């Protein structure tokens, strides 16, 4: 279970001025460079035949008042869904005119869930005690197998004669699934060779860590980063930019909450997946993690003063700014555009991603609340 | 609630020979064409600044024994995750050597969930009866507003003085969210103007349709297409290709089932999102729908004869082969590669997508069951 | 899937004047009669050793404005939890002073979920079509095996080579699980002997019907009866009886909604199980059904006029007024006290049960919202 | 988050010989005593009008090999559902002939979930840090307000500008909800008066602790006691007592697992609520807690040796042997019958309750697997 982050941003990660997007400044996105050679893509793809090309639109500017992201950012969104960039830009305008999104990274952790099966319950129960007193060994093994991964907790769940361990790490600026897999594998092999009792069988993962899937356990705890973004939009900006009133959005928000409860979603939101997917494709993230990253909790209410309070809480935002696809040509350009490329960028990226979602939710909730949703899609969307 | 599909494939949609992938046959993927102009992307993007480029690897061949997809297909997967294409290819080899994946599209439907609020419960209860006797009006309105959408059912859920309607359509070969939005909007406007009682407020959607989110209701019913893929892998192929035994995978499958139950996922699977995301990016699908499409149920068991039975059931596979991003240059090339571009392609694409997932699950379950998972990622993955 | 109830209460079921509770009027509850003999309890218990005695307190009066329950009722609640009867009485006072709870039975249905397994997916898919065209046979079989059960729908769910049927019946005034079991058994035996394809194995139930467990499918649809109760409590009664304001309860209700979303309950409520359990024990219901009956959706909001709107929607209220334990001595006395004993009583009982829950939620939400919850338990509860 | 219990049973709680049930030994159950006076029921009921009487059957004997429960027990079950006692007795026979149920109490904890709302996210995030460094104050307050409650953890969950605390205690031999409520109230009042930042509003509970409701968070962690019971039934006993084979139950178990996944229950089981409700009514438990206690995970598999492995894991077993209704006349008799009355009895009671559930699941799974389920209910159940 993650504790609150107590650390403060290191001096070295202070935000720089983001790249200005001008004609010619993005040769890869603009198609002025050839495709990478297969040899340049080792570790990213096998049996390479070419590059899929996905349109990127620039949304924003988005003003940020985070701990790691401060100032204005133009956000690259890769999508083929008409109206998406325009809708997010509208939400970003409301945020920016309101002073910018406040964001906080609340906790961090990436998990693997190995499984150990014993001959009987009594042995499994003993195993819980053995695990509890060997945490320092597991930490040592982690340190020997990764420069970046740090073991933060091992939480066992016993069921009959079987125990599943939720092994949780922090992973620095990497999304980190691979290092977590490797470290957990080594921990398991140590357990398998050192545990005095008989282990009948063990697996590195039993579909229980929340990897590439929405899960109740990850939703409640954290997977990747748990991040929150918040804004108070003054009433006049709600009216002028979002074309409705705080009260209308508040009423809609209440109805949508019950909609979520009735339909059995994890959390409540309108379309978190839209912003995350578009940002993830553009920025070289593991896009399949949208499966888990797109659960979250949106709340919009009228304040005492008659303004609009809005927040988005994303518990499973699994992102990285080193490794994975982050170094590929267009992906790096997009990350640099928002000053998130490389070491020191992951929390800034997480804050921006959550604020992007806040913009998307503001815009769509306003449209749904005011009855403008269908019209926007008819105007800007492709006729299906 | 969807009924089983009773229709048979039309003659016109008989599968053709898929495109052979040879050097020079894919000018867009290979980067031999310039980026599209912004004007060519109307309806797909706003504030266009360029094209993100994502590596595409060719997996397969994958032999299909579906109703709509028959024969061998090479599958374009766009990803930056090392080992993914290799792993899926391994699963496809097991499937193809076993005679090919059998697939069925079980039902179809895309929904919107509008909400109507009344002054009291009694009025809301009366509304249920009014809705029940006006289905033909709703069908007429649908017909007037879309050439492709067909209204299949309206299922109301009453909660206090509010009623949410689950309005379900089929949408032909399009993913169809836009046409469903427009038709539902028109139905709602008709209701708002024709219902004799007082409607206090109504919204086109209250986060309850399963759009861009995993939901229990969609999981149980259908969203897009409900598709199942199945294979029986002979024991010797399990051993030679998947490097383990049917019994080992069977035991793992049981443990993974309990892993899913403990962690609270919808269905049980290892990484459906991986194959779907890679295929969706390559083929111009609405990638954000991975949020909902990536729930599903995987079952792998040893058969009486000692072989391996495997199936994947995807209830929320929302795909299209017309509209959206399907006509963009590289996307169209990828769809044509699997003979799924344009009218008549959606069910074939759905069958292939589900079989791709089956391949991915076979490969990863074998690796996890046999203890090879970490090694594969260390060999082929980027060091994080 | 249940359709709205179109029928109106039969003349014969018009509510009578409920029994007045006076000293001596309840000889069984008052302990003036001996315990039943074992022979009198055939069909209710085996290896009988005596009767557990549970304290019954009288809550109310509760004014009802239902379709089946009208007028004032005193409600027998069997519990050992101090403060419970007092708290429910407080809620009933608020309801009664506000004119009485409006209630509606929205739909009805009790299910069994048999499972059929085939050799392959293709055969399973064919089975769906066979089931769809044999509904009249299943209705005939139902009619031959029960005077009360009526088959309303059979909804199949295919997963790989297996199909689970959700077989749904109405069961008159009985809770009906036994008749539903018997009729489904006969339907399955007919299928097993008549279906032309090979059925590898079949089971009458695979833990999927929602029997004795909270399930997402039952929550969304119906199990037993889906009932809603509603009240508008004028502001001055909120203040004088519930000791808080509509605005305070409204704010609490919003927070509680997010509490439910975060913790992953089905619906949102404070303690539906408390009222239902106490009423079920008193009135001879199948108390184990609290597992499923205690999910539901509570909504409390301030109205435009500044009053308090409150509703409780119970989708899985499985109750009966014939059969089961309803004819036992104290149980019958309790049912008669609220004019619900025997034929024609089930919908009235369902309406009353839901209004009891509304009272309980009003009282506890007011206490929690106003900060009085702990004090009430300290004053009236046993010191643990 | 609960850690494994490291303590061992105190000498003073060694199991005694349970009461023999002979004619005349149970005057209260047998109805030979008058009803209690209202004054004797203070703290249990208000507006007392009499005692509901519920038939009690004796199931068993049940052989136990727990840490706290050892030897043979006859189990009082209060129910009106015909066939229930007989079915549980059959399961207990299988368990007892197999040497007795092995049981373990894995962890303990009862929660309240208070909510604090702040003016903004930044203040809420600061609050997390303040909470983390004041744990000793919260422990001190707990000690001052209860002799039995011990604070074990406070886990915050931030959502926007609001924080919900999961405050967890152990409660000795009491079910403990009242003491947990009081201690949490005092902790909240301390926070409200000591926290340097502005708290906009706070509530003692926001429907998030799992009290009287099934919740994903409680299911994953613990509520009350997390207990596991296990048995290996030799093949010949499966055949002679359960009238089927281990392989048949194993196959059924697999199908039932997928039934649970499809229907969206928490865990997988057939009818945990049946045994728990009957035992809870008999033994003076808070019966409404069946809402949460009846979630759990059942696993039955054929072993390598061809026998039947069965286990039941109950994460939310909230029980007590002091306080509540445990001291009432028939309730005390029932608790004494299984040597669980008073201090030192709670873990023994928890072990027995879980083994009772194991018996119930064995019997019903055997009946469902073998196709005998309907027949048993027709023979012993009341005709509905």
JSON list of N, CA and C in Angstrom, two decimals, chain D residues 221-242:
[
{"chain": "D", "resi": 221, "resn": "UNK", "atom": "N", "xyz": [-9.45, -6.98, 1.37]},
{"chain": "D", "resi": 221, "resn": "UNK", "atom": "CA", "xyz": [-8.70, -6.84, 2.61]},
{"chain": "D", "resi": 221, "resn": "UNK", "atom": "C", "xyz": [-9.33, -7.74, 3.67]},
{"chain": "D", "resi": 222, "resn": "UNK", "atom": "N", "xyz": [-9.96, -7.21, 4.64]},
{"chain": "D", "resi": 222, "resn": "UNK", "atom": "CA", "xyz": [-10.60, -7.98, 5.70]},
{"chain": "D", "resi": 222, "resn": "UNK", "atom": "C", "xyz": [-11.69, -7.10, 6.29]},
{"chain": "D", "resi": 223, "resn": "UNK", "atom": "N", "xyz": [-12.74, -7.70, 6.78]},
{"chain": "D", "resi": 223, "resn": "UNK", "atom": "CA", "xyz": [-13.70, -6.99, 7.63]},
{"chain": "D", "resi": 223, "resn": "UNK", "atom": "C", "xyz": [-14.16, -7.99, 8.66]},
{"chain": "D", "resi": 224, "resn": "UNK", "atom": "N", "xyz": [-13.90, -7.71, 9.91]},
{"chain": "D", "resi": 224, "resn": "UNK", "atom": "CA", "xyz": [-14.11, -8.72, 10.94]},
{"chain": "D", "resi": 224, "resn": "UNK", "atom": "C", "xyz": [-12.90, -9.64, 10.94]},
{"chain": "D", "resi": 225, "resn": "UNK", "atom": "N", "xyz": [-13.12, -10.85, 10.48]},
{"chain": "D", "resi": 225, "resn": "UNK", "atom": "CA", "xyz": [-12.01, -11.79, 10.38]},
{"chain": "D", "resi": 225, "resn": "UNK", "atom": "C", "xyz": [-11.93, -12.35, 8.97]},
{"chain": "D", "resi": 226, "resn": "UNK", "atom": "N", "xyz": [-10.71, -12.56, 8.54]},
{"chain": "D", "resi": 226, "resn": "UNK", "atom": "CA", "xyz": [-10.47, -13.27, 7.28]},
{"chain": "D", "resi": 226, "resn": "UNK", "atom": "C", "xyz": [-10.09, -14.69, 7.68]},
{"chain": "D", "resi": 227, "resn": "UNK", "atom": "N", "xyz": [-10.89, -15.65, 7.28]},
{"chain": "D", "resi": 227, "resn": "UNK", "atom": "CA", "xyz": [-10.74, -17.02, 7.77]},
{"chain": "D", "resi": 227, "resn": "UNK", "atom": "C", "xyz": [-10.77, -17.97, 6.58]},
{"chain": "D", "resi": 228, "resn": "UNK", "atom": "N", "xyz": [-10.00, -19.01, 6.70]},
{"chain": "D", "resi": 228, "resn": "UNK", "atom": "CA", "xyz": [-9.99, -20.04, 5.66]},
{"chain": "D", "resi": 228, "resn": "UNK", "atom": "C", "xyz": [-10.23, -21.41, 6.28]},
{"chain": "D", "resi": 229, "resn": "UNK", "atom": "N", "xyz": [-11.04, -22.22, 5.64]},
{"chain": "D", "resi": 229, "resn": "UNK", "atom": "CA", "xyz": [-11.26, -23.62, 6.06]},
{"chain": "D", "resi": 229, "resn": "UNK", "atom": "C", "xyz": [-10.96, -24.53, 4.88]},
{"chain": "D", "resi": 230, "resn": "UNK", "atom": "N", "xyz": [-10.41, -25.68, 5.19]},
{"chain": "D", "resi": 230, "resn": "UNK", "atom": "CA", "xyz": [-9.92, -26.59, 4.15]},
{"chain": "D", "resi": 230, "resn": "UNK", "atom": "C", "xyz": [-10.21, -28.04, 4.52]},
{"chain": "D", "resi": 231, "resn": "UNK", "atom": "N", "xyz": [-10.41, -28.85, 3.50]},
{"chain": "D", "resi": 231, "resn": "UNK", "atom": "CA", "xyz": [-10.57, -30.28, 3.72]},
{"chain": "D", "resi": 231, "resn": "UNK", "atom": "C", "xyz": [-10.07, -31.04, 2.48]},
{"chain": "D", "resi": 232, "resn": "UNK", "atom": "N", "xyz": [-9.51, -32.20, 2.71]},
{"chain": "D", "resi": 232, "resn": "UNK", "atom": "CA", "xyz": [-9.30, -33.14, 1.60]},
{"chain": "D", "resi": 232, "resn": "UNK", "atom": "C", "xyz": [-10.21, -34.34, 1.87]},
{"chain": "D", "resi": 233, "resn": "UNK", "atom": "N", "xyz": [-11.18, -34.52, 1.01]},
{"chain": "D", "resi": 233, "resn": "UNK", "atom": "CA", "xyz": [-12.13, -35.63, 1.17]},
{"chain": "D", "resi": 233, "resn": "UNK", "atom": "C", "xyz": [-11.65, -36.79, 0.31]},
{"chain": "D", "resi": 234, "resn": "UNK", "atom": "N", "xyz": [-11.33, -37.94, 0.93]},
{"chain": "D", "resi": 234, "resn": "UNK", "atom": "CA", "xyz": [-10.89, -39.09, 0.14]},
{"chain": "D", "resi": 234, "resn": "UNK", "atom": "C", "xyz": [-11.96, -39.50, -0.87]},
{"chain": "D", "resi": 235, "resn": "UNK", "atom": "N", "xyz": [-11.48, -39.97, -1.98]},
{"chain": "D", "resi": 235, "resn": "UNK", "atom": "CA", "xyz": [-12.36, -40.35, -3.09]},
{"chain": "D", "resi": 235, "resn": "UNK", "atom": "C", "xyz": [-13.52, -41.23, -2.66]},
{"chain": "D", "resi": 236, "resn": "UNK", "atom": "N", "xyz": [-13.25, -42.22, -1.81]},
{"chain": "D", "resi": 236, "resn": "UNK", "atom": "CA", "xyz": [-14.34, -43.15, -1.46]},
{"chain": "D", "resi": 236, "resn": "UNK", "atom": "C", "xyz": [-15.42, -42.44, -0.64]},
{"chain": "D", "resi": 237, "resn": "UNK", "atom": "N", "xyz": [-15.02, -41.44, 0.12]},
{"chain": "D", "resi": 237, "resn": "UNK", "atom": "CA", "xyz": [-16.02, -40.69, 0.89]},
{"chain": "D", "resi": 237, "resn": "UNK", "atom": "C", "xyz": [-16.80, -39.75, -0.03]},
{"chain": "D", "resi": 238, "resn": "UNK", "atom": "N", "xyz": [-16.14, -39.19, -1.01]},
{"chain": "D", "resi": 238, "resn": "UNK", "atom": "CA", "xyz": [-16.87, -38.39, -2.01]},
{"chain": "D", "resi": 238, "resn": "UNK", "atom": "C", "xyz": [-17.96, -39.27, -2.63]},
{"chain": "D", "resi": 239, "resn": "UNK", "atom": "N", "xyz": [-17.58, -40.48, -2.98]},
{"chain": "D", "resi": 239, "resn": "UNK", "atom": "CA", "xyz": [-18.54, -41.37, -3.64]},
{"chain": "D", "resi": 239, "resn": "UNK", "atom": "C", "xyz": [-19.64, -41.81, -2.69]},
{"chain": "D", "resi": 240, "resn": "UNK", "atom": "N", "xyz": [-19.26, -42.21, -1.47]},
{"chain": "D", "resi": 240, "resn": "UNK", "atom": "CA", "xyz": [-20.29, -42.79, -0.58]},
{"chain": "D", "resi": 240, "resn": "UNK", "atom": "C", "xyz": [-21.15, -41.72, 0.08]},
{"chain": "D", "resi": 241, "resn": "UNK", "atom": "N", "xyz": [-20.57, -40.58, 0.45]},
{"chain": "D", "resi": 241, "resn": "UNK", "atom": "CA", "xyz": [-21.35, -39.55, 1.16]},
{"chain": "D", "resi": 241, "resn": "UNK", "atom": "C", "xyz": [-21.89, -38.50, 0.21]},
{"chain": "D", "resi": 242, "resn": "UNK", "atom": "N", "xyz": [-21.06, -38.05, -0.70]},
{"chain": "D", "resi": 242, "resn": "UNK", "atom": "CA", "xyz": [-21.48, -36.94, -1.57]},
{"chain": "D", "resi": 242, "resn": "UNK", "atom": "C", "xyz": [-22.08, -37.43, -2.89]}
]
